[in-house]
Amino acid sequence: MPDFDFDLGVIGGGSAGLTAAAGAARLGARTLLVEKEPVLGGDCLHFGCVPSKTLIRTAQVLHEARNAQAYGLPGLSIPPVDFAKVSGRIREVIDRIQEHDSPERFCALGVKVLFGQARFVDEHVMVLDGKRLSAAKWIIATGSSPAMPDLPGLAQVSCLTNRELFSLASLPESMIVLGGGAVACEMAQAFARLGCRVTVIQRGEQLLSGEDPDMAAMVQDRLRAEGVTLHLGTKVKNVRENHGLKEVAFTDQSGQERAETAQAVLVAMGRTPNLAGLDLENAGVAFNAKGLTVDARLRTSQPHIFGAGDVLGQWLFTHAAGYEASVALTNAVMRLPRKADYTFMPKVTFTDPELAGIGLTAKAAGPDARVLEESFADNDRALAEGHGLGKIKMILSEREKILGIHIFGPRAGDLLCEWVAALAGKVRLSALAQAVHPYPTLAEINKRLAGAVMAPKLFEGPVPKVLKAVFGLKGRACG
């Protein structure tokens, strides 16, 4: 058996890479972790999940302060936002979390951490700063970067992506957001709440194209209510500088030619896998424009080289990256044939209210699926908190198997976790319906939805008739 420097080499120090490296070392594998950036943590920590959610919370606090009168409080006069201070708070949160992603911590776990751009020279060896590093197994977890679409003039205009957005020195007076996915929706709302005039230009007929139209429509309505201008079903003709402003010319839904100008343009039109510079051809690893080509066990075309995270180009979530890292690790180090299963992969769009979902949408489930809904307007805690907007929707098969759960409402991501556990543990709807939920909580809406499935069987079936016949019950006392 060849004598390699390491049992496992992990390329990429983001969510997937850190999970894989830490797990491998704790299992006893001699582990190498290579990161091309000067710090660990990846896009999520420095330019994605952490800074965006920090910004969203800041914007939410400001929004509630401006709407204090809705809670019976005096109206407040609030000065303009100093975005440098907002950026400073974002940096503080990142630095605090960075402590958990430090080379020292991973060294304490037994992981050798090196920084720089490594490239394959063959299927087991990489070169970093002129030094050859060999490993019996490799996991490629190099993540993704903002995609820059091929729009006329875009390359000649200074635009923002998530890498620049959170360190701006000042708040733009106006911003055009190109795209209609989760990042576009979240940032459009957050910057509008901070005082920026925001316009969203989306090529699709709705925002969040993977969602059911009714759920996406609630997000759209909320953004419009907060002053965000939406142009849907567009075709961008060109992007250019115009008297110190950025101008985006496009054809709208009706075919009319229009143009919007703003101080800043945020490009939020998808991601591209970070594969450049790895020289994957030297290792015989297959890939395409979307990412690495892997099988269900996350093996590449080289069975000892695995992929995990955004570099696969499939589920671009931090929690998905962590899950994929665990699957790759199980196969690479423990050598157990584990396959990735995305049937119930949850996702959350962190607008306010949030939109969360797991499993199939109603349109994906097809016309034979049964759909049940409960409104947050009927949830006492939501009303007490002034958040009665939204609903929860369940998609059931003909045999009453849960195919999907989708929630638009306050703390929808947290509420979804009960369904994540229930689906993972194959908990029956009757058990959820009978479980005692504390009052008043938002989570009661989950119990109410499960009860909506069970109630007809109990109250509209033969049970009342049998009880009347056996126990002589007399029926209605009114009406």
Short mmCIF file of C-alpha atoms in Angstrom, two decimals:
data_model
loop_
_atom_site.label_atom_id
_atom_site.label_comp_id
_atom_site.label_asym_id
_atom_site.label_seq_id
_atom_site.Cartn_x
_atom_site.Cartn_y
_atom_site.Cartn_z
CA MET A 1 0.00 0.00 0.00
CA PRO A 2 1.40 3.45 -0.96
CA ASP A 3 2.69 5.62 1.86
CA PHE A 4 0.78 8.91 1.67
CA ASP A 5 1.44 12.01 3.75
CA PHE A 6 -2.17 12.12 4.91
CA ASP A 7 -5.12 9.76 5.22
CA LEU A 8 -7.45 12.53 4.07
CA GLY A 9 -6.88 15.84 2.35
CA VAL A 10 -9.67 18.45 2.43
CA ILE A 11 -9.58 21.34 -0.02
CA GLY A 12 -11.61 24.32 1.15
CA GLY A 13 -12.04 25.82 4.61
CA GLY A 14 -15.73 26.70 4.42
CA SER A 15 -18.74 24.95 5.95
CA ALA A 16 -18.25 21.60 4.19
CA GLY A 17 -14.47 21.54 4.49
CA LEU A 18 -14.41 22.41 8.18
CA THR A 19 -17.03 19.78 8.98
CA ALA A 20 -15.14 17.11 7.05
CA ALA A 21 -11.72 18.00 8.47
CA ALA A 22 -12.89 18.15 12.09
CA GLY A 23 -14.79 14.88 11.77
CA ALA A 24 -11.92 13.05 10.08
CA ALA A 25 -9.39 14.12 12.70
CA ARG A 26 -11.69 13.08 15.55
CA LEU A 27 -12.10 9.69 13.90
CA GLY A 28 -8.33 9.24 13.96
CA ALA A 29 -7.43 10.13 10.38
CA ARG A 30 -4.26 12.11 9.68
CA THR A 31 -5.94 15.10 8.06
CA LEU A 32 -4.82 18.03 5.90
CA LEU A 33 -6.97 21.12 5.38
CA VAL A 34 -6.04 23.56 2.60
CA GLU A 35 -7.72 26.96 2.23
CA LYS A 36 -6.82 29.49 -0.48
CA GLU A 37 -8.06 32.52 1.50
CA PRO A 38 -5.98 33.81 4.43
CA VAL A 39 -8.66 32.81 6.97
CA LEU A 40 -10.98 29.86 7.55
CA GLY A 41 -14.76 30.10 7.51
CA GLY A 42 -15.55 30.37 3.84
CA ASP A 43 -18.19 32.44 2.11
CA CYS A 44 -20.85 31.72 4.73
CA LEU A 45 -18.93 33.31 7.58
CA HIS A 46 -17.34 36.22 5.76
CA PHE A 47 -19.69 37.15 2.91
CA GLY A 48 -22.88 35.09 3.25
CA CYS A 49 -25.03 33.66 6.01
CA VAL A 50 -23.46 35.38 9.01
CA PRO A 51 -23.14 38.96 7.71
CA SER A 52 -26.47 38.82 5.88
CA LYS A 53 -28.43 37.61 8.90
CA THR A 54 -26.66 40.18 11.08
CA LEU A 55 -27.68 42.91 8.63
CA ILE A 56 -31.23 41.57 8.41
CA ARG A 57 -31.59 41.73 12.19
CA THR A 58 -30.30 45.31 12.26
CA ALA A 59 -32.81 46.29 9.58
CA GLN A 60 -35.58 44.48 11.46
CA VAL A 61 -34.90 46.40 14.68
CA LEU A 62 -34.97 49.69 12.77
CA HIS A 63 -38.21 48.71 11.03
CA GLU A 64 -39.91 47.90 14.33
CA ALA A 65 -38.70 51.15 15.88
CA ARG A 66 -40.14 53.11 12.98
CA ASN A 67 -43.44 51.28 13.43
CA ALA A 68 -43.60 51.66 17.22
CA GLN A 69 -47.06 53.24 17.02
CA ALA A 70 -48.47 49.92 15.80
CA TYR A 71 -47.66 48.56 19.29
CA GLY A 72 -49.30 51.43 21.15
CA LEU A 73 -46.02 53.29 21.65
CA PRO A 74 -45.20 56.91 20.79
CA GLY A 75 -43.86 57.51 17.33
CA LEU A 76 -40.07 57.76 17.21
CA SER A 77 -37.91 60.17 15.25
CA ILE A 78 -34.90 58.23 13.94
CA PRO A 79 -31.91 59.82 12.19
CA PRO A 80 -30.45 58.37 8.98
CA VAL A 81 -28.47 55.14 9.22
CA ASP A 82 -24.69 55.32 9.59
CA PHE A 83 -23.81 52.24 7.56
CA ALA A 84 -20.20 52.30 8.76
CA LYS A 85 -21.49 51.44 12.23
CA VAL A 86 -23.72 48.72 10.79
CA SER A 87 -20.70 47.27 8.98
CA GLY A 88 -18.74 47.49 12.21
CA ARG A 89 -21.30 45.38 14.04
CA ILE A 90 -21.24 42.85 11.21
CA ARG A 91 -17.46 42.66 11.52
CA GLU A 92 -17.72 42.13 15.30
CA VAL A 93 -20.10 39.19 14.83
CA ILE A 94 -17.85 37.64 12.18
CA ASP A 95 -14.78 38.03 14.40
CA ARG A 96 -16.57 36.39 17.31
CA ILE A 97 -17.54 33.36 15.23
CA GLN A 98 -14.11 33.29 13.58
CA GLU A 99 -12.70 32.14 16.94
CA HIS A 100 -14.43 28.80 16.39
CA ASP A 101 -12.95 28.54 12.89
CA SER A 102 -9.34 29.33 13.79
CA PRO A 103 -6.32 27.29 12.65
CA GLU A 104 -5.39 26.90 16.33
CA ARG A 105 -8.67 25.17 17.12
CA PHE A 106 -8.29 22.79 14.20
CA CYS A 107 -4.67 22.12 15.06
CA ALA A 108 -5.86 21.19 18.57
CA LEU A 109 -8.16 18.66 16.92
CA GLY A 110 -5.18 17.25 15.02
CA VAL A 111 -5.76 18.89 11.62
CA LYS A 112 -2.81 20.28 9.66
CA VAL A 113 -3.98 23.63 8.23
CA LEU A 114 -2.23 25.25 5.27
CA PHE A 115 -3.16 28.35 3.28
CA GLY A 116 -2.72 28.99 -0.43
CA GLN A 117 -3.85 27.80 -3.87
CA ALA A 118 -3.17 24.08 -4.22
CA ARG A 119 -3.40 22.23 -7.53
CA PHE A 120 -3.50 18.57 -8.44
CA VAL A 121 -0.52 17.02 -10.21
CA ASP A 122 -2.06 13.54 -10.18
CA GLU A 123 -4.97 11.72 -8.54
CA HIS A 124 -3.31 11.61 -5.09
CA VAL A 125 -0.88 14.55 -5.04
CA MET A 126 -1.33 18.31 -4.86
CA VAL A 127 1.30 21.02 -4.95
CA LEU A 128 1.11 24.02 -2.61
CA ASP A 129 3.86 26.66 -2.66
CA GLY A 130 6.14 24.21 -4.43
CA LYS A 131 5.61 21.46 -1.85
CA ARG A 132 4.04 18.12 -2.81
CA LEU A 133 1.25 16.91 -0.52
CA SER A 134 -0.22 13.44 -0.95
CA ALA A 135 -3.36 11.90 0.54
CA ALA A 136 -5.05 8.53 0.24
CA LYS A 137 -8.44 10.26 -0.05
CA TRP A 138 -9.48 13.79 -0.93
CA ILE A 139 -12.61 15.83 -0.35
CA ILE A 140 -13.07 18.86 -2.61
CA ALA A 141 -15.12 21.50 -0.79
CA THR A 142 -14.01 24.73 -2.44
CA GLY A 143 -17.45 26.38 -2.40
CA SER A 144 -18.83 28.87 -4.90
CA SER A 145 -18.63 32.53 -5.90
CA PRO A 146 -21.20 35.02 -7.18
CA ALA A 147 -22.06 34.36 -10.82
CA MET A 148 -21.66 37.31 -13.15
CA PRO A 149 -24.19 36.81 -15.95
CA ASP A 150 -23.34 37.68 -19.52
CA LEU A 151 -25.41 40.86 -19.71
CA PRO A 152 -24.37 43.57 -22.20
CA GLY A 153 -22.26 46.19 -20.44
CA LEU A 154 -22.29 44.54 -17.02
CA ALA A 155 -18.58 43.76 -17.06
CA GLN A 156 -17.79 47.43 -17.67
CA VAL A 157 -19.83 48.70 -14.70
CA SER A 158 -18.70 48.59 -11.08
CA CYS A 159 -21.28 46.34 -9.39
CA LEU A 160 -21.73 44.88 -5.94
CA THR A 161 -21.93 41.21 -5.02
CA ASN A 162 -22.27 39.62 -1.60
CA ARG A 163 -18.48 39.93 -1.23
CA GLU A 164 -18.59 43.75 -1.15
CA LEU A 165 -22.07 44.43 0.17
CA PHE A 166 -21.48 44.14 3.92
CA SER A 167 -18.41 46.34 4.12
CA LEU A 168 -19.76 49.43 2.36
CA ALA A 169 -18.54 52.71 3.86
CA SER A 170 -21.96 54.32 3.48
CA LEU A 171 -25.52 53.39 2.66
CA PRO A 172 -26.36 53.88 -1.04
CA GLU A 173 -29.25 56.24 -1.63
CA SER A 174 -30.61 53.84 -4.23
CA MET A 175 -29.91 50.31 -5.37
CA ILE A 176 -30.95 48.05 -8.24
CA VAL A 177 -30.97 44.35 -7.39
CA LEU A 178 -30.52 42.03 -10.37
CA GLY A 179 -32.09 38.66 -9.52
CA GLY A 180 -35.06 37.25 -7.69
CA GLY A 181 -33.74 34.46 -5.48
CA ALA A 182 -33.35 34.31 -1.72
CA VAL A 183 -30.34 36.63 -1.54
CA ALA A 184 -32.03 39.20 -3.78
CA CYS A 185 -35.21 39.19 -1.69
CA GLU A 186 -33.42 39.31 1.65
CA MET A 187 -31.09 42.15 0.70
CA ALA A 188 -33.78 44.13 -1.12
CA GLN A 189 -35.92 44.20 2.02
CA ALA A 190 -33.03 44.84 4.41
CA PHE A 191 -31.59 47.77 2.45
CA ALA A 192 -35.05 49.25 1.90
CA ARG A 193 -35.63 49.16 5.66
CA LEU A 194 -32.31 50.90 6.23
CA GLY A 195 -33.43 53.77 4.03
CA CYS A 196 -32.22 52.84 0.55
CA ARG A 197 -34.56 53.14 -2.45
CA VAL A 198 -34.55 49.60 -3.87
CA THR A 199 -35.63 48.26 -7.25
CA VAL A 200 -35.59 44.55 -8.09
CA ILE A 201 -35.30 43.45 -11.71
CA GLN A 202 -36.08 39.76 -12.16
CA ARG A 203 -36.22 37.78 -15.40
CA GLY A 204 -38.72 35.24 -14.04
CA GLU A 205 -42.45 35.82 -13.70
CA GLN A 206 -42.19 35.66 -9.91
CA LEU A 207 -39.61 36.02 -7.19
CA LEU A 208 -38.29 32.76 -5.71
CA SER A 209 -39.06 30.76 -8.84
CA GLY A 210 -38.80 27.40 -7.04
CA GLU A 211 -41.67 28.22 -4.69
CA ASP A 212 -45.41 27.87 -5.18
CA PRO A 213 -46.88 31.06 -6.70
CA ASP A 214 -49.08 31.76 -3.66
CA MET A 215 -46.10 31.61 -1.27
CA ALA A 216 -43.91 33.74 -3.54
CA ALA A 217 -46.76 36.23 -3.94
CA MET A 218 -46.81 36.86 -0.19
CA VAL A 219 -43.12 37.70 -0.25
CA GLN A 220 -43.66 39.98 -3.23
CA ASP A 221 -46.59 41.74 -1.55
CA ARG A 222 -44.55 42.31 1.60
CA LEU A 223 -41.64 43.79 -0.34
CA ARG A 224 -43.93 46.10 -2.30
CA ALA A 225 -45.68 47.18 0.92
CA GLU A 226 -42.29 48.23 2.28
CA GLY A 227 -41.49 50.34 -0.76
CA VAL A 228 -39.47 47.94 -2.91
CA THR A 229 -40.17 48.34 -6.64
CA LEU A 230 -40.46 45.00 -8.45
CA HIS A 231 -40.08 44.44 -12.18
CA LEU A 232 -40.86 40.79 -12.96
CA GLY A 233 -40.74 38.92 -16.26
CA THR A 234 -38.08 41.21 -17.67
CA LYS A 235 -35.28 40.92 -20.18
CA VAL A 236 -32.24 43.08 -19.45
CA LYS A 237 -30.94 44.82 -22.58
CA ASN A 238 -27.84 46.50 -21.14
CA VAL A 239 -26.17 47.95 -18.06
CA ARG A 240 -24.19 51.18 -18.21
CA GLU A 241 -22.91 54.20 -16.33
CA ASN A 242 -25.10 57.28 -16.79
CA HIS A 243 -24.00 60.60 -15.26
CA GLY A 244 -22.47 58.98 -12.22
CA LEU A 245 -25.33 56.51 -11.75
CA LYS A 246 -25.85 52.93 -12.90
CA GLU A 247 -28.56 52.40 -15.47
CA VAL A 248 -30.24 49.12 -16.32
CA ALA A 249 -32.30 49.08 -19.50
CA PHE A 250 -34.81 46.26 -19.87
CA THR A 251 -37.99 45.09 -21.52
CA ASP A 252 -40.82 44.69 -19.03
CA GLN A 253 -43.55 42.08 -18.81
CA SER A 254 -45.72 43.87 -21.35
CA GLY A 255 -42.87 44.26 -23.85
CA GLN A 256 -42.32 47.94 -23.10
CA GLU A 257 -38.74 49.21 -23.01
CA ARG A 258 -37.82 50.78 -19.67
CA ALA A 259 -34.79 51.84 -17.67
CA GLU A 260 -33.99 52.22 -13.96
CA THR A 261 -31.09 54.18 -12.50
CA ALA A 262 -29.49 53.86 -9.08
CA GLN A 263 -26.35 54.65 -7.15
CA ALA A 264 -25.49 50.95 -6.79
CA VAL A 265 -26.25 47.67 -8.54
CA LEU A 266 -26.27 44.40 -6.61
CA VAL A 267 -25.83 41.30 -8.76
CA ALA A 268 -27.61 38.35 -7.12
CA MET A 269 -28.12 35.98 -10.04
CA GLY A 270 -26.82 32.67 -8.80
CA ARG A 271 -23.46 31.10 -7.99
CA THR A 272 -20.61 29.47 -9.85
CA PRO A 273 -18.44 26.65 -8.42
CA ASN A 274 -14.86 27.43 -7.34
CA LEU A 275 -12.93 24.96 -9.50
CA ALA A 276 -10.47 27.22 -11.33
CA GLY A 277 -6.84 26.63 -10.46
CA LEU A 278 -7.30 23.12 -9.06
CA ASP A 279 -6.10 21.46 -12.28
CA LEU A 280 -8.69 18.73 -11.88
CA GLU A 281 -7.75 17.34 -15.29
CA ASN A 282 -4.45 16.14 -13.81
CA ALA A 283 -6.39 14.10 -11.27
CA GLY A 284 -8.90 12.76 -13.78
CA VAL A 285 -11.82 14.40 -11.99
CA ALA A 286 -14.86 15.16 -14.17
CA PHE A 287 -16.75 18.44 -13.81
CA ASN A 288 -18.88 20.85 -15.79
CA ALA A 289 -20.03 24.47 -15.55
CA LYS A 290 -22.44 23.62 -12.72
CA GLY A 291 -19.84 21.88 -10.55
CA LEU A 292 -18.26 18.52 -9.78
CA THR A 293 -19.84 15.41 -11.22
CA VAL A 294 -20.55 13.04 -8.32
CA ASP A 295 -22.60 9.91 -7.64
CA ALA A 296 -25.03 9.32 -4.78
CA ARG A 297 -22.10 8.61 -2.44
CA LEU A 298 -20.58 11.96 -3.50
CA ARG A 299 -17.68 10.24 -5.27
CA THR A 300 -16.23 11.97 -8.29
CA SER A 301 -15.02 10.11 -11.37
CA GLN A 302 -12.07 9.15 -9.16
CA PRO A 303 -13.61 6.94 -6.43
CA HIS A 304 -11.14 8.13 -3.76
CA ILE A 305 -11.93 11.82 -4.43
CA PHE A 306 -15.20 13.19 -3.08
CA GLY A 307 -17.10 16.47 -3.32
CA ALA A 308 -19.24 18.37 -0.81
CA GLY A 309 -20.93 21.75 -0.53
CA ASP A 310 -21.55 24.49 -3.08
CA VAL A 311 -18.92 23.08 -5.42
CA LEU A 312 -21.46 20.40 -6.36
CA GLY A 313 -23.79 23.13 -7.65
CA GLN A 314 -26.93 21.54 -6.21
CA TRP A 315 -28.14 22.59 -2.75
CA LEU A 316 -26.43 25.90 -2.02
CA PHE A 317 -27.07 26.00 1.72
CA THR A 318 -24.66 25.88 4.63
CA HIS A 319 -26.64 23.09 6.29
CA ALA A 320 -26.59 21.13 3.03
CA ALA A 321 -22.81 21.57 2.89
CA GLY A 322 -22.47 20.18 6.40
CA TYR A 323 -24.69 17.24 5.55
CA GLU A 324 -22.77 16.47 2.36
CA ALA A 325 -19.50 16.67 4.25
CA SER A 326 -20.77 14.04 6.68
CA VAL A 327 -21.80 11.77 3.78
CA ALA A 328 -18.43 12.17 2.05
CA LEU A 329 -16.62 11.60 5.35
CA THR A 330 -18.56 8.41 6.06
CA ASN A 331 -17.58 7.03 2.67
CA ALA A 332 -14.00 8.28 2.66
CA VAL A 333 -12.86 7.53 6.21
CA MET A 334 -15.30 5.04 7.68
CA ARG A 335 -15.70 3.32 4.29
CA LEU A 336 -19.41 2.76 4.82
CA PRO A 337 -21.57 2.98 1.67
CA ARG A 338 -23.72 5.97 2.58
CA LYS A 339 -25.76 7.83 -0.03
CA ALA A 340 -26.90 11.45 0.07
CA ASP A 341 -30.68 11.81 0.39
CA TYR A 342 -32.14 15.24 -0.35
CA THR A 343 -35.81 14.24 -0.05
CA PHE A 344 -36.37 16.42 2.99
CA MET A 345 -33.68 19.07 2.72
CA PRO A 346 -35.05 22.20 4.44
CA LYS A 347 -34.55 25.72 3.15
CA VAL A 348 -35.32 29.19 4.47
CA THR A 349 -35.52 32.60 2.83
CA PHE A 350 -34.82 35.07 5.63
CA THR A 351 -37.15 37.86 4.62
CA ASP A 352 -39.46 39.24 7.31
CA PRO A 353 -41.69 37.26 7.60
CA GLU A 354 -39.54 34.28 6.68
CA LEU A 355 -40.39 31.73 4.01
CA ALA A 356 -39.37 28.19 4.96
CA GLY A 357 -40.02 24.85 3.33
CA ILE A 358 -39.18 21.18 3.23
CA GLY A 359 -40.11 18.58 0.66
CA LEU A 360 -42.23 19.09 -2.44
CA THR A 361 -44.15 22.22 -3.34
CA ALA A 362 -47.78 21.85 -4.42
CA LYS A 363 -46.88 22.44 -8.07
CA ALA A 364 -44.15 19.79 -7.90
CA ALA A 365 -46.45 17.30 -6.15
CA GLY A 366 -49.02 17.53 -8.95
CA PRO A 367 -52.82 17.86 -9.14
CA ASP A 368 -53.56 14.70 -7.16
CA ALA A 369 -51.90 16.05 -4.02
CA ARG A 370 -54.06 17.37 -1.19
CA VAL A 371 -53.24 20.81 0.24
CA LEU A 372 -54.18 21.99 3.74
CA GLU A 373 -53.50 25.45 5.15
CA GLU A 374 -53.61 27.27 8.47
CA SER A 375 -53.30 31.03 8.87
CA PHE A 376 -51.16 32.93 11.34
CA ALA A 377 -54.16 35.24 11.71
CA ASP A 378 -55.65 32.43 13.82
CA ASN A 379 -52.57 32.04 16.02
CA ASP A 380 -52.88 33.95 19.30
CA ARG A 381 -49.15 34.48 19.79
CA ALA A 382 -48.73 35.83 16.27
CA LEU A 383 -51.54 38.32 16.87
CA ALA A 384 -50.11 39.36 20.24
CA GLU A 385 -46.78 40.08 18.56
CA GLY A 386 -48.38 41.92 15.65
CA HIS A 387 -47.36 39.26 13.13
CA GLY A 388 -50.63 37.80 11.88
CA LEU A 389 -49.48 37.80 8.26
CA GLY A 390 -48.78 34.47 6.58
CA LYS A 391 -49.75 30.82 6.58
CA ILE A 392 -48.50 27.26 6.81
CA LYS A 393 -49.25 24.83 4.00
CA MET A 394 -49.07 21.04 4.01
CA ILE A 395 -48.93 18.93 0.86
CA LEU A 396 -50.24 15.38 1.32
CA SER A 397 -50.34 12.36 -0.94
CA GLU A 398 -53.58 10.49 -1.57
CA ARG A 399 -52.59 8.17 1.30
CA GLU A 400 -51.98 11.15 3.60
CA LYS A 401 -48.21 10.93 3.50
CA ILE A 402 -46.54 14.29 4.02
CA LEU A 403 -44.89 15.39 0.79
CA GLY A 404 -44.02 18.93 1.83
CA ILE A 405 -44.45 21.68 4.42
CA HIS A 406 -44.14 25.37 3.54
CA ILE A 407 -44.43 28.30 5.93
CA PHE A 408 -44.56 32.04 5.37
CA GLY A 409 -44.73 33.73 8.71
CA PRO A 410 -42.88 34.85 11.83
CA ARG A 411 -39.84 32.68 12.63
CA ALA A 412 -40.87 30.23 9.93
CA GLY A 413 -37.41 28.68 9.87
CA ASP A 414 -37.63 27.76 13.55
CA LEU A 415 -41.19 26.45 13.16
CA LEU A 416 -40.06 24.25 10.29
CA CYS A 417 -37.63 22.41 12.59
CA GLU A 418 -40.49 20.50 14.22
CA TRP A 419 -41.42 19.14 10.80
CA VAL A 420 -37.77 18.36 10.02
CA ALA A 421 -37.62 16.19 13.14
CA ALA A 422 -41.01 14.65 12.47
CA LEU A 423 -40.18 13.69 8.90
CA ALA A 424 -36.71 12.42 9.79
CA GLY A 425 -38.16 10.34 12.62
CA LYS A 426 -41.22 9.23 10.63
CA VAL A 427 -43.53 10.65 13.31
CA ARG A 428 -47.20 10.08 12.55
CA LEU A 429 -49.54 13.02 12.10
CA SER A 430 -51.75 11.66 14.86
CA ALA A 431 -48.81 11.90 17.27
CA LEU A 432 -48.20 15.52 16.32
CA ALA A 433 -51.89 16.33 16.64
CA GLN A 434 -52.04 14.82 20.14
CA ALA A 435 -48.74 16.28 21.39
CA VAL A 436 -49.20 19.10 23.91
CA HIS A 437 -47.78 22.39 22.66
CA PRO A 438 -47.35 25.25 25.16
CA TYR A 439 -49.74 28.20 24.90
CA PRO A 440 -49.35 30.79 23.57
CA THR A 441 -46.66 29.87 21.06
CA LEU A 442 -46.25 30.19 17.33
CA ALA A 443 -45.60 26.43 17.24
CA GLU A 444 -49.24 25.77 18.00
CA ILE A 445 -49.85 26.34 14.30
CA ASN A 446 -48.00 23.07 13.63
CA LYS A 447 -50.29 21.15 15.99
CA ARG A 448 -53.32 22.85 14.47
CA LEU A 449 -52.28 21.82 10.97
CA ALA A 450 -51.71 18.21 12.00
CA GLY A 451 -55.07 18.29 13.76
CA ALA A 452 -56.75 19.53 10.58
CA VAL A 453 -55.82 16.23 8.96
CA MET A 454 -57.05 14.12 11.86
CA ALA A 455 -60.20 16.06 12.90
CA PRO A 456 -62.50 14.93 10.05
CA LYS A 457 -61.80 11.30 10.91
CA LEU A 458 -62.80 11.88 14.50
CA PHE A 459 -65.64 14.40 14.27
CA GLU A 460 -67.14 13.84 10.81
CA GLY A 461 -66.89 10.07 10.47
CA PRO A 462 -68.80 7.28 12.16
CA VAL A 463 -67.40 8.03 15.65
CA PRO A 464 -70.15 10.53 16.70
CA LYS A 465 -72.86 8.14 15.46
CA VAL A 466 -71.39 5.22 17.40
CA LEU A 467 -71.10 7.31 20.57
CA LYS A 468 -74.73 8.43 20.25
CA ALA A 469 -75.92 4.87 19.77
CA VAL A 470 -73.82 3.34 22.55
CA PHE A 471 -73.95 6.07 25.19
CA GLY A 472 -77.22 7.77 24.31
CA LEU A 473 -75.70 11.12 23.54
CA LYS A 474 -78.38 13.64 22.60
CA GLY A 475 -76.52 15.75 20.05
CA ARG A 476 -76.58 19.50 19.45
CA ALA A 477 -77.68 21.81 22.26
CA CYS A 478 -77.99 24.91 20.08
CA GLY A 479 -79.30 25.64 16.61
#
